[in-house]
């Protein structure tokens, strides 16, 4: 079992996304067999890359206001919203607020 405050994991800059940091709070190195849990911080005006990949994301917005960008447009989100990004969907998380946008994002470990 692993129990810790998320701030015990140091944030890492996301090189392709200025103003975005990630904390890998639970990973396979912790013994998690299926999923990794990450906490993202997105500064005002910043955004994650607009991208797609063959796995899902489960996201929970902890703090702030933003938008989830997809091929069908932008959908506003704020603290308390849950988001499922399906495999292959184009997506981006944009901070549209005046404060920090923080969210939890779960992804499956790569399959061998």
PDB file of N, CA and C in Angstrom:
ATOM      1  N   UNK A   1       0.841  -1.171   0.000  1.00  0.00           N
ATOM      2  CA  UNK A   1       0.000   0.000   0.000  1.00  0.00           C
ATOM      3  C   UNK A   1       0.890   1.239   0.000  1.00  0.00           C
ATOM      4  N   UNK A   2       0.436   2.262  -0.695  1.00  0.00           N
ATOM      5  CA  UNK A   2       1.132   3.542  -0.686  1.00  0.00           C
ATOM      6  C   UNK A   2       0.125   4.611  -0.292  1.00  0.00           C
ATOM      7  N   UNK A   3       0.487   5.415   0.702  1.00  0.00           N
ATOM      8  CA  UNK A   3      -0.358   6.526   1.121  1.00  0.00           C
ATOM      9  C   UNK A   3       0.550   7.733   1.301  1.00  0.00           C
ATOM     10  N   UNK A   4       0.268   8.790   0.568  1.00  0.00           N
ATOM     11  CA  UNK A   4       1.068  10.007   0.705  1.00  0.00           C
ATOM     12  C   UNK A   4       0.279  11.196   0.170  1.00  0.00           C
ATOM     13  N   UNK A   5       0.659  12.369   0.622  1.00  0.00           N
ATOM     14  CA  UNK A   5       0.089  13.596   0.059  1.00  0.00           C
ATOM     15  C   UNK A   5       0.691  13.783  -1.330  1.00  0.00           C
ATOM     16  N   UNK A   6      -0.107  14.260  -2.275  1.00  0.00           N
ATOM     17  CA  UNK A   6       0.387  14.366  -3.652  1.00  0.00           C
ATOM     18  C   UNK A   6       1.592  15.286  -3.773  1.00  0.00           C
ATOM     19  N   UNK A   7       1.732  16.269  -2.873  1.00  0.00           N
ATOM     20  CA  UNK A   7       2.866  17.197  -2.962  1.00  0.00           C
ATOM     21  C   UNK A   7       4.188  16.554  -2.545  1.00  0.00           C
ATOM     22  N   UNK A   8       4.139  15.330  -2.008  1.00  0.00           N
ATOM     23  CA  UNK A   8       5.373  14.605  -1.700  1.00  0.00           C
ATOM     24  C   UNK A   8       6.076  14.152  -2.976  1.00  0.00           C
ATOM     25  N   UNK A   9       5.356  14.128  -4.088  1.00  0.00           N
ATOM     26  CA  UNK A   9       5.944  13.814  -5.395  1.00  0.00           C
ATOM     27  C   UNK A   9       6.286  15.128  -6.074  1.00  0.00           C
ATOM     28  N   UNK A  10       7.532  15.272  -6.474  1.00  0.00           N
ATOM     29  CA  UNK A  10       7.979  16.520  -7.099  1.00  0.00           C
ATOM     30  C   UNK A  10       7.354  16.690  -8.486  1.00  0.00           C
ATOM     31  N   UNK A  11       6.918  17.909  -8.803  1.00  0.00           N
ATOM     32  CA  UNK A  11       6.380  18.149 -10.145  1.00  0.00           C
ATOM     33  C   UNK A  11       7.494  18.165 -11.185  1.00  0.00           C
ATOM     34  N   UNK A  12       7.145  17.742 -12.388  1.00  0.00           N
ATOM     35  CA  UNK A  12       8.065  17.779 -13.528  1.00  0.00           C
ATOM     36  C   UNK A  12       7.428  18.640 -14.601  1.00  0.00           C
ATOM     37  N   UNK A  13       8.218  19.472 -15.248  1.00  0.00           N
ATOM     38  CA  UNK A  13       7.718  20.272 -16.363  1.00  0.00           C
ATOM     39  C   UNK A  13       7.353  19.355 -17.518  1.00  0.00           C
ATOM     40  N   UNK A  14       6.315  19.723 -18.253  1.00  0.00           N
ATOM     41  CA  UNK A  14       5.952  19.012 -19.484  1.00  0.00           C
ATOM     42  C   UNK A  14       6.606  19.800 -20.614  1.00  0.00           C
ATOM     43  N   UNK A  15       7.707  19.289 -21.200  1.00  0.00           N
ATOM     44  CA  UNK A  15       8.508  20.086 -22.136  1.00  0.00           C
ATOM     45  C   UNK A  15       7.731  20.669 -23.319  1.00  0.00           C
ATOM     46  N   UNK A  16       6.773  19.908 -23.837  1.00  0.00           N
ATOM     47  CA  UNK A  16       6.033  20.370 -25.011  1.00  0.00           C
ATOM     48  C   UNK A  16       4.842  21.256 -24.655  1.00  0.00           C
ATOM     49  N   UNK A  17       4.704  21.589 -23.346  1.00  0.00           N
ATOM     50  CA  UNK A  17       3.560  22.380 -22.889  1.00  0.00           C
ATOM     51  C   UNK A  17       4.014  23.371 -21.812  1.00  0.00           C
ATOM     52  N   UNK A  18       4.526  24.530 -22.216  1.00  0.00           N
ATOM     53  CA  UNK A  18       4.950  25.529 -21.227  1.00  0.00           C
ATOM     54  C   UNK A  18       3.799  25.881 -20.277  1.00  0.00           C
ATOM     55  N   UNK A  19       4.117  25.969 -18.983  1.00  0.00           N
ATOM     56  CA  UNK A  19       3.099  26.297 -18.002  1.00  0.00           C
ATOM     57  C   UNK A  19       2.332  25.101 -17.477  1.00  0.00           C
ATOM     58  N   UNK A  20       2.757  23.884 -17.857  1.00  0.00           N
ATOM     59  CA  UNK A  20       2.088  22.658 -17.407  1.00  0.00           C
ATOM     60  C   UNK A  20       3.112  21.787 -16.681  1.00  0.00           C
ATOM     61  N   UNK A  21       2.712  21.278 -15.503  1.00  0.00           N
ATOM     62  CA  UNK A  21       3.567  20.344 -14.779  1.00  0.00           C
ATOM     63  C   UNK A  21       2.768  19.091 -14.431  1.00  0.00           C
ATOM     64  N   UNK A  22       3.513  18.014 -14.197  1.00  0.00           N
ATOM     65  CA  UNK A  22       2.913  16.708 -13.916  1.00  0.00           C
ATOM     66  C   UNK A  22       3.604  16.101 -12.706  1.00  0.00           C
ATOM     67  N   UNK A  23       2.813  15.433 -11.875  1.00  0.00           N
ATOM     68  CA  UNK A  23       3.334  14.634 -10.761  1.00  0.00           C
ATOM     69  C   UNK A  23       2.852  13.201 -10.988  1.00  0.00           C
ATOM     70  N   UNK A  24       3.774  12.263 -11.083  1.00  0.00           N
ATOM     71  CA  UNK A  24       3.445  10.840 -11.228  1.00  0.00           C
ATOM     72  C   UNK A  24       3.294  10.275  -9.820  1.00  0.00           C
ATOM     73  N   UNK A  25       2.099  10.400  -9.237  1.00  0.00           N
ATOM     74  CA  UNK A  25       1.912  10.072  -7.824  1.00  0.00           C
ATOM     75  C   UNK A  25       1.787   8.579  -7.540  1.00  0.00           C
ATOM     76  N   UNK A  26       1.252   7.802  -8.484  1.00  0.00           N
ATOM     77  CA  UNK A  26       1.205   6.340  -8.355  1.00  0.00           C
ATOM     78  C   UNK A  26       1.546   5.741  -9.711  1.00  0.00           C
ATOM     79  N   UNK A  27       2.512   4.819  -9.714  1.00  0.00           N
ATOM     80  CA  UNK A  27       2.953   4.195 -10.965  1.00  0.00           C
ATOM     81  C   UNK A  27       3.205   2.710 -10.740  1.00  0.00           C
ATOM     82  N   UNK A  28       3.645   2.048 -11.791  1.00  0.00           N
ATOM     83  CA  UNK A  28       3.997   0.637 -11.663  1.00  0.00           C
ATOM     84  C   UNK A  28       5.154   0.440 -10.681  1.00  0.00           C
ATOM     85  N   UNK A  29       6.003   1.455 -10.512  1.00  0.00           N
ATOM     86  CA  UNK A  29       7.106   1.364  -9.537  1.00  0.00           C
ATOM     87  C   UNK A  29       6.587   1.259  -8.103  1.00  0.00           C
ATOM     88  N   UNK A  30       5.349   1.697  -7.888  1.00  0.00           N
ATOM     89  CA  UNK A  30       4.716   1.595  -6.576  1.00  0.00           C
ATOM     90  C   UNK A  30       3.966   0.279  -6.405  1.00  0.00           C
ATOM     91  N   UNK A  31       3.946  -0.536  -7.455  1.00  0.00           N
ATOM     92  CA  UNK A  31       3.232  -1.805  -7.406  1.00  0.00           C
ATOM     93  C   UNK A  31       1.837  -1.749  -7.989  1.00  0.00           C
ATOM     94  N   UNK A  32       1.467  -0.616  -8.609  1.00  0.00           N
ATOM     95  CA  UNK A  32       0.151  -0.503  -9.249  1.00  0.00           C
ATOM     96  C   UNK A  32       0.168  -1.340 -10.527  1.00  0.00           C
ATOM     97  N   UNK A  33      -0.628  -2.395 -10.614  1.00  0.00           N
ATOM     98  CA  UNK A  33      -0.523  -3.318 -11.740  1.00  0.00           C
ATOM     99  C   UNK A  33      -1.134  -2.838 -13.046  1.00  0.00           C
ATOM    100  N   UNK A  34      -2.066  -1.904 -12.999  1.00  0.00           N
ATOM    101  CA  UNK A  34      -2.810  -1.576 -14.214  1.00  0.00           C
ATOM    102  C   UNK A  34      -2.762  -0.118 -14.634  1.00  0.00           C
ATOM    103  N   UNK A  35      -2.796   0.818 -13.663  1.00  0.00           N
ATOM    104  CA  UNK A  35      -2.936   2.235 -13.998  1.00  0.00           C
ATOM    105  C   UNK A  35      -1.886   3.091 -13.314  1.00  0.00           C
ATOM    106  N   UNK A  36      -1.612   4.231 -13.925  1.00  0.00           N
ATOM    107  CA  UNK A  36      -0.798   5.286 -13.312  1.00  0.00           C
ATOM    108  C   UNK A  36      -1.717   6.453 -12.985  1.00  0.00           C
ATOM    109  N   UNK A  37      -1.468   7.078 -11.836  1.00  0.00           N
ATOM    110  CA  UNK A  37      -2.205   8.272 -11.438  1.00  0.00           C
ATOM    111  C   UNK A  37      -1.254   9.464 -11.509  1.00  0.00           C
ATOM    112  N   UNK A  38      -1.694  10.467 -12.258  1.00  0.00           N
ATOM    113  CA  UNK A  38      -0.904  11.683 -12.387  1.00  0.00           C
ATOM    114  C   UNK A  38      -1.736  12.867 -11.919  1.00  0.00           C
ATOM    115  N   UNK A  39      -1.072  13.896 -11.397  1.00  0.00           N
ATOM    116  CA  UNK A  39      -1.731  15.155 -11.069  1.00  0.00           C
ATOM    117  C   UNK A  39      -1.081  16.226 -11.932  1.00  0.00           C
ATOM    118  N   UNK A  40      -1.920  16.910 -12.711  1.00  0.00           N
ATOM    119  CA  UNK A  40      -1.457  17.977 -13.585  1.00  0.00           C
ATOM    120  C   UNK A  40      -1.801  19.335 -13.000  1.00  0.00           C
ATOM    121  N   UNK A  41      -0.887  20.286 -13.125  1.00  0.00           N
ATOM    122  CA  UNK A  41      -1.125  21.690 -12.832  1.00  0.00           C
ATOM    123  C   UNK A  41      -0.947  22.468 -14.128  1.00  0.00           C
ATOM    124  N   UNK A  42      -1.977  23.224 -14.490  1.00  0.00           N
ATOM    125  CA  UNK A  42      -1.943  24.028 -15.716  1.00  0.00           C
ATOM    126  C   UNK A  42      -2.108  25.488 -15.304  1.00  0.00           C
ATOM    127  N   UNK A  43      -1.106  26.292 -15.607  1.00  0.00           N
ATOM    128  CA  UNK A  43      -1.123  27.701 -15.243  1.00  0.00           C
ATOM    129  C   UNK A  43      -2.135  28.460 -16.111  1.00  0.00           C
ATOM    130  N   UNK A  44      -2.615  29.614 -15.642  1.00  0.00           N
ATOM    131  CA  UNK A  44      -3.562  30.408 -16.436  1.00  0.00           C
ATOM    132  C   UNK A  44      -3.022  30.677 -17.844  1.00  0.00           C
ATOM    133  N   UNK A  45      -3.859  30.440 -18.841  1.00  0.00           N
ATOM    134  CA  UNK A  45      -3.487  30.656 -20.236  1.00  0.00           C
ATOM    135  C   UNK A  45      -2.715  29.519 -20.877  1.00  0.00           C
ATOM    136  N   UNK A  46      -2.309  28.530 -20.090  1.00  0.00           N
ATOM    137  CA  UNK A  46      -1.536  27.402 -20.624  1.00  0.00           C
ATOM    138  C   UNK A  46      -2.473  26.247 -20.978  1.00  0.00           C
ATOM    139  N   UNK A  47      -1.909  25.242 -21.661  1.00  0.00           N
ATOM    140  CA  UNK A  47      -2.698  24.087 -22.094  1.00  0.00           C
ATOM    141  C   UNK A  47      -1.797  22.881 -22.287  1.00  0.00           C
ATOM    142  N   UNK A  48      -2.387  21.710 -22.124  1.00  0.00           N
ATOM    143  CA  UNK A  48      -1.688  20.481 -22.489  1.00  0.00           C
ATOM    144  C   UNK A  48      -1.612  20.431 -24.020  1.00  0.00           C
ATOM    145  N   UNK A  49      -0.753  19.582 -24.577  1.00  0.00           N
ATOM    146  CA  UNK A  49      -0.708  19.462 -26.039  1.00  0.00           C
ATOM    147  C   UNK A  49      -2.040  18.936 -26.593  1.00  0.00           C
ATOM    148  N   UNK A  50      -2.379  19.340 -27.799  1.00  0.00           N
ATOM    149  CA  UNK A  50      -3.548  18.793 -28.502  1.00  0.00           C
ATOM    150  C   UNK A  50      -3.063  17.526 -29.181  1.00  0.00           C
ATOM    151  N   UNK A  51      -3.555  16.372 -28.720  1.00  0.00           N
ATOM    152  CA  UNK A  51      -2.998  15.103 -29.186  1.00  0.00           C
ATOM    153  C   UNK A  51      -4.011  13.967 -29.045  1.00  0.00           C
ATOM    154  N   UNK A  52      -3.607  12.798 -29.503  1.00  0.00           N
ATOM    155  CA  UNK A  52      -4.395  11.578 -29.352  1.00  0.00           C
ATOM    156  C   UNK A  52      -3.446  10.409 -29.159  1.00  0.00           C
ATOM    157  N   UNK A  53      -3.981   9.307 -28.644  1.00  0.00           N
ATOM    158  CA  UNK A  53      -3.206   8.085 -28.459  1.00  0.00           C
ATOM    159  C   UNK A  53      -4.179   6.930 -28.299  1.00  0.00           C
ATOM    160  N   UNK A  54      -3.690   5.698 -28.355  1.00  0.00           N
ATOM    161  CA  UNK A  54      -4.599   4.542 -28.359  1.00  0.00           C
ATOM    162  C   UNK A  54      -5.064   4.069 -26.983  1.00  0.00           C
ATOM    163  N   UNK A  55      -4.974   4.895 -25.962  1.00  0.00           N
ATOM    164  CA  UNK A  55      -5.474   4.511 -24.644  1.00  0.00           C
ATOM    165  C   UNK A  55      -6.399   5.595 -24.102  1.00  0.00           C
ATOM    166  N   UNK A  56      -7.186   5.204 -23.109  1.00  0.00           N
ATOM    167  CA  UNK A  56      -8.134   6.121 -22.480  1.00  0.00           C
ATOM    168  C   UNK A  56      -7.462   6.958 -21.408  1.00  0.00           C
ATOM    169  N   UNK A  57      -8.131   8.043 -21.026  1.00  0.00           N
ATOM    170  CA  UNK A  57      -7.807   8.841 -19.832  1.00  0.00           C
ATOM    171  C   UNK A  57      -9.069   8.909 -18.990  1.00  0.00           C
ATOM    172  N   UNK A  58      -8.925   8.794 -17.692  1.00  0.00           N
ATOM    173  CA  UNK A  58      -9.981   9.149 -16.756  1.00  0.00           C
ATOM    174  C   UNK A  58      -9.470  10.357 -15.993  1.00  0.00           C
ATOM    175  N   UNK A  59     -10.231  11.449 -16.023  1.00  0.00           N
ATOM    176  CA  UNK A  59      -9.775  12.726 -15.463  1.00  0.00           C
ATOM    177  C   UNK A  59     -10.798  13.229 -14.458  1.00  0.00           C
ATOM    178  N   UNK A  60     -10.307  13.810 -13.358  1.00  0.00           N
ATOM    179  CA  UNK A  60     -11.177  14.467 -12.390  1.00  0.00           C
ATOM    180  C   UNK A  60     -10.588  15.835 -12.091  1.00  0.00           C
ATOM    181  N   UNK A  61     -11.397  16.878 -12.313  1.00  0.00           N
ATOM    182  CA  UNK A  61     -10.940  18.250 -12.106  1.00  0.00           C
ATOM    183  C   UNK A  61     -11.011  18.563 -10.615  1.00  0.00           C
ATOM    184  N   UNK A  62      -9.867  18.915 -10.038  1.00  0.00           N
ATOM    185  CA  UNK A  62      -9.779  19.214  -8.609  1.00  0.00           C
ATOM    186  C   UNK A  62      -9.971  20.696  -8.300  1.00  0.00           C
ATOM    187  N   UNK A  63      -9.480  21.542  -9.194  1.00  0.00           N
ATOM    188  CA  UNK A  63      -9.414  22.968  -8.890  1.00  0.00           C
ATOM    189  C   UNK A  63      -9.373  23.756 -10.190  1.00  0.00           C
ATOM    190  N   UNK A  64     -10.003  24.922 -10.183  1.00  0.00           N
ATOM    191  CA  UNK A  64      -9.901  25.844 -11.300  1.00  0.00           C
ATOM    192  C   UNK A  64     -10.985  25.673 -12.345  1.00  0.00           C
ATOM    193  N   UNK A  65     -10.812  26.443 -13.422  1.00  0.00           N
ATOM    194  CA  UNK A  65     -11.743  26.416 -14.551  1.00  0.00           C
ATOM    195  C   UNK A  65     -10.953  26.240 -15.836  1.00  0.00           C
ATOM    196  N   UNK A  66     -11.561  25.512 -16.758  1.00  0.00           N
ATOM    197  CA  UNK A  66     -10.883  25.278 -18.021  1.00  0.00           C
ATOM    198  C   UNK A  66     -11.843  24.778 -19.064  1.00  0.00           C
ATOM    199  N   UNK A  67     -11.266  24.249 -20.124  1.00  0.00           N
ATOM    200  CA  UNK A  67     -12.044  23.661 -21.205  1.00  0.00           C
ATOM    201  C   UNK A  67     -11.317  22.421 -21.688  1.00  0.00           C
ATOM    202  N   UNK A  68     -12.108  21.429 -22.078  1.00  0.00           N
ATOM    203  CA  UNK A  68     -11.559  20.255 -22.745  1.00  0.00           C
ATOM    204  C   UNK A  68     -11.818  20.457 -24.224  1.00  0.00           C
ATOM    205  N   UNK A  69     -10.753  20.547 -24.980  1.00  0.00           N
ATOM    206  CA  UNK A  69     -10.839  20.752 -26.426  1.00  0.00           C
ATOM    207  C   UNK A  69     -10.853  19.398 -27.119  1.00  0.00           C
ATOM    208  N   UNK A  70     -11.761  19.235 -28.069  1.00  0.00           N
ATOM    209  CA  UNK A  70     -11.849  18.011 -28.869  1.00  0.00           C
ATOM    210  C   UNK A  70     -12.140  18.413 -30.307  1.00  0.00           C
ATOM    211  N   UNK A  71     -12.306  17.422 -31.155  1.00  0.00           N
ATOM    212  CA  UNK A  71     -12.613  17.707 -32.563  1.00  0.00           C
ATOM    213  C   UNK A  71     -13.982  18.352 -32.735  1.00  0.00           C
ATOM    214  N   UNK A  72     -14.823  18.258 -31.713  1.00  0.00           N
ATOM    215  CA  UNK A  72     -16.161  18.859 -31.798  1.00  0.00           C
ATOM    216  C   UNK A  72     -16.234  20.223 -31.112  1.00  0.00           C
ATOM    217  N   UNK A  73     -15.114  20.705 -30.571  1.00  0.00           N
ATOM    218  CA  UNK A  73     -15.095  22.019 -29.938  1.00  0.00           C
ATOM    219  C   UNK A  73     -14.635  21.962 -28.494  1.00  0.00           C
ATOM    220  N   UNK A  74     -14.857  23.057 -27.768  1.00  0.00           N
ATOM    221  CA  UNK A  74     -14.447  23.183 -26.374  1.00  0.00           C
ATOM    222  C   UNK A  74     -15.646  22.968 -25.455  1.00  0.00           C
ATOM    223  N   UNK A  75     -15.433  22.198 -24.401  1.00  0.00           N
ATOM    224  CA  UNK A  75     -16.458  21.979 -23.377  1.00  0.00           C
ATOM    225  C   UNK A  75     -15.930  22.522 -22.061  1.00  0.00           C
ATOM    226  N   UNK A  76     -16.635  23.486 -21.442  1.00  0.00           N
ATOM    227  CA  UNK A  76     -16.168  24.042 -20.172  1.00  0.00           C
ATOM    228  C   UNK A  76     -16.187  22.996 -19.059  1.00  0.00           C
ATOM    229  N   UNK A  77     -15.173  23.060 -18.186  1.00  0.00           N
ATOM    230  CA  UNK A  77     -15.097  22.198 -17.005  1.00  0.00           C
ATOM    231  C   UNK A  77     -14.618  23.035 -15.831  1.00  0.00           C
ATOM    232  N   UNK A  78     -14.904  22.548 -14.638  1.00  0.00           N
ATOM    233  CA  UNK A  78     -14.414  23.182 -13.416  1.00  0.00           C
ATOM    234  C   UNK A  78     -14.350  22.119 -12.334  1.00  0.00           C
ATOM    235  N   UNK A  79     -13.897  22.528 -11.149  1.00  0.00           N
ATOM    236  CA  UNK A  79     -13.735  21.592 -10.043  1.00  0.00           C
ATOM    237  C   UNK A  79     -14.991  20.748  -9.864  1.00  0.00           C
ATOM    238  N   UNK A  80     -14.789  19.435  -9.737  1.00  0.00           N
ATOM    239  CA  UNK A  80     -15.890  18.499  -9.546  1.00  0.00           C
ATOM    240  C   UNK A  80     -16.300  17.752 -10.800  1.00  0.00           C
ATOM    241  N   UNK A  81     -15.829  18.175 -11.978  1.00  0.00           N
ATOM    242  CA  UNK A  81     -16.193  17.503 -13.229  1.00  0.00           C
ATOM    243  C   UNK A  81     -15.313  16.279 -13.448  1.00  0.00           C
ATOM    244  N   UNK A  82     -15.906  15.238 -14.021  1.00  0.00           N
ATOM    245  CA  UNK A  82     -15.189  14.036 -14.435  1.00  0.00           C
ATOM    246  C   UNK A  82     -15.212  13.975 -15.961  1.00  0.00           C
ATOM    247  N   UNK A  83     -14.114  13.512 -16.550  1.00  0.00           N
ATOM    248  CA  UNK A  83     -13.971  13.471 -18.009  1.00  0.00           C
ATOM    249  C   UNK A  83     -13.435  12.099 -18.409  1.00  0.00           C
ATOM    250  N   UNK A  84     -14.032  11.501 -19.401  1.00  0.00           N
ATOM    251  CA  UNK A  84     -13.490  10.300 -20.030  1.00  0.00           C
ATOM    252  C   UNK A  84     -13.029  10.677 -21.428  1.00  0.00           C
ATOM    253  N   UNK A  85     -11.744  10.502 -21.691  1.00  0.00           N
ATOM    254  CA  UNK A  85     -11.200  10.666 -23.040  1.00  0.00           C
ATOM    255  C   UNK A  85     -11.002   9.260 -23.576  1.00  0.00           C
ATOM    256  N   UNK A  86     -11.738   8.918 -24.626  1.00  0.00           N
ATOM    257  CA  UNK A  86     -11.669   7.564 -25.183  1.00  0.00           C
ATOM    258  C   UNK A  86     -10.424   7.385 -26.057  1.00  0.00           C
ATOM    259  N   UNK A  87     -10.006   6.150 -26.249  1.00  0.00           N
ATOM    260  CA  UNK A  87      -8.850   5.894 -27.107  1.00  0.00           C
ATOM    261  C   UNK A  87      -9.044   6.513 -28.492  1.00  0.00           C
ATOM    262  N   UNK A  88      -8.002   7.165 -28.987  1.00  0.00           N
ATOM    263  CA  UNK A  88      -8.036   7.738 -30.327  1.00  0.00           C
ATOM    264  C   UNK A  88      -8.663   9.122 -30.425  1.00  0.00           C
ATOM    265  N   UNK A  89      -9.270   9.635 -29.343  1.00  0.00           N
ATOM    266  CA  UNK A  89      -9.889  10.964 -29.393  1.00  0.00           C
ATOM    267  C   UNK A  89      -8.833  12.064 -29.289  1.00  0.00           C
ATOM    268  N   UNK A  90      -8.923  13.060 -30.163  1.00  0.00           N
ATOM    269  CA  UNK A  90      -8.089  14.245 -30.033  1.00  0.00           C
ATOM    270  C   UNK A  90      -8.560  14.978 -28.776  1.00  0.00           C
ATOM    271  N   UNK A  91      -7.602  15.489 -27.988  1.00  0.00           N
ATOM    272  CA  UNK A  91      -7.982  16.176 -26.755  1.00  0.00           C
ATOM    273  C   UNK A  91      -6.885  17.114 -26.273  1.00  0.00           C
ATOM    274  N   UNK A  92      -7.333  18.071 -25.493  1.00  0.00           N
ATOM    275  CA  UNK A  92      -6.435  19.058 -24.887  1.00  0.00           C
ATOM    276  C   UNK A  92      -7.155  19.658 -23.683  1.00  0.00           C
ATOM    277  N   UNK A  93      -6.418  19.935 -22.621  1.00  0.00           N
ATOM    278  CA  UNK A  93      -6.961  20.596 -21.440  1.00  0.00           C
ATOM    279  C   UNK A  93      -6.395  22.006 -21.397  1.00  0.00           C
ATOM    280  N   UNK A  94      -7.293  22.996 -21.411  1.00  0.00           N
ATOM    281  CA  UNK A  94      -6.919  24.399 -21.504  1.00  0.00           C
ATOM    282  C   UNK A  94      -7.370  25.115 -20.233  1.00  0.00           C
ATOM    283  N   UNK A  95      -6.467  25.870 -19.625  1.00  0.00           N
ATOM    284  CA  UNK A  95      -6.844  26.676 -18.466  1.00  0.00           C
ATOM    285  C   UNK A  95      -7.432  27.988 -18.978  1.00  0.00           C
ATOM    286  N   UNK A  96      -8.726  28.177 -18.761  1.00  0.00           N
ATOM    287  CA  UNK A  96      -9.410  29.397 -19.195  1.00  0.00           C
ATOM    288  C   UNK A  96      -9.683  30.334 -18.023  1.00  0.00           C
ATOM    289  N   UNK A  97      -9.274  29.931 -16.819  1.00  0.00           N
ATOM    290  CA  UNK A  97      -9.555  30.723 -15.625  1.00  0.00           C
ATOM    291  C   UNK A  97      -8.414  31.645 -15.259  1.00  0.00           C
ATOM    292  N   UNK A  98      -8.584  32.308 -14.130  1.00  0.00           N
ATOM    293  CA  UNK A  98      -7.569  33.237 -13.627  1.00  0.00           C
ATOM    294  C   UNK A  98      -6.615  32.567 -12.651  1.00  0.00           C
ATOM    295  N   UNK A  99      -6.980  31.388 -12.151  1.00  0.00           N
ATOM    296  CA  UNK A  99      -6.134  30.655 -11.214  1.00  0.00           C
ATOM    297  C   UNK A  99      -5.666  29.348 -11.811  1.00  0.00           C
ATOM    298  N   UNK A 100      -5.047  28.536 -10.993  1.00  0.00           N
ATOM    299  CA  UNK A 100      -4.516  27.238 -11.390  1.00  0.00           C
ATOM    300  C   UNK A 100      -5.636  26.275 -11.794  1.00  0.00           C
ATOM    301  N   UNK A 101      -5.412  25.502 -12.839  1.00  0.00           N
ATOM    302  CA  UNK A 101      -6.270  24.366 -13.196  1.00  0.00           C
ATOM    303  C   UNK A 101      -5.513  23.116 -12.772  1.00  0.00           C
ATOM    304  N   UNK A 102      -6.097  22.339 -11.857  1.00  0.00           N
ATOM    305  CA  UNK A 102      -5.442  21.120 -11.360  1.00  0.00           C
ATOM    306  C   UNK A 102      -6.387  19.954 -11.572  1.00  0.00           C
ATOM    307  N   UNK A 103      -5.851  18.844 -12.101  1.00  0.00           N
ATOM    308  CA  UNK A 103      -6.681  17.658 -12.294  1.00  0.00           C
ATOM    309  C   UNK A 103      -5.881  16.384 -12.115  1.00  0.00           C
ATOM    310  N   UNK A 104      -6.611  15.334 -11.716  1.00  0.00           N
ATOM    311  CA  UNK A 104      -6.069  13.981 -11.654  1.00  0.00           C
ATOM    312  C   UNK A 104      -6.318  13.325 -13.004  1.00  0.00           C
ATOM    313  N   UNK A 105      -5.338  12.605 -13.493  1.00  0.00           N
ATOM    314  CA  UNK A 105      -5.487  11.884 -14.766  1.00  0.00           C
ATOM    315  C   UNK A 105      -4.941  10.466 -14.594  1.00  0.00           C
ATOM    316  N   UNK A 106      -5.801   9.482 -14.852  1.00  0.00           N
ATOM    317  CA  UNK A 106      -5.405   8.071 -14.789  1.00  0.00           C
ATOM    318  C   UNK A 106      -5.216   7.538 -16.196  1.00  0.00           C
ATOM    319  N   UNK A 107      -4.138   6.794 -16.386  1.00  0.00           N
ATOM    320  CA  UNK A 107      -3.904   6.141 -17.678  1.00  0.00           C
ATOM    321  C   UNK A 107      -3.451   4.708 -17.422  1.00  0.00           C
ATOM    322  N   UNK A 108      -3.774   3.805 -18.352  1.00  0.00           N
ATOM    323  CA  UNK A 108      -3.299   2.432 -18.188  1.00  0.00           C
ATOM    324  C   UNK A 108      -1.799   2.345 -18.476  1.00  0.00           C
ATOM    325  N   UNK A 109      -1.155   1.419 -17.806  1.00  0.00           N
ATOM    326  CA  UNK A 109       0.260   1.155 -18.125  1.00  0.00           C
ATOM    327  C   UNK A 109       0.335   0.576 -19.534  1.00  0.00           C
ATOM    328  N   UNK A 110       1.435   0.844 -20.246  1.00  0.00           N
ATOM    329  CA  UNK A 110       1.589   0.236 -21.581  1.00  0.00           C
ATOM    330  C   UNK A 110       1.549  -1.283 -21.500  1.00  0.00           C
ATOM    331  N   UNK A 111       0.916  -1.880 -22.473  1.00  0.00           N
ATOM    332  CA  UNK A 111       0.845  -3.341 -22.540  1.00  0.00           C
ATOM    333  C   UNK A 111       2.076  -3.873 -23.263  1.00  0.00           C
ATOM    334  N   UNK A 112       2.676  -4.948 -22.732  1.00  0.00           N
ATOM    335  CA  UNK A 112       3.895  -5.505 -23.386  1.00  0.00           C
ATOM    336  C   UNK A 112       3.604  -6.113 -24.735  1.00  0.00           C
TER     337      UNK A 112
END
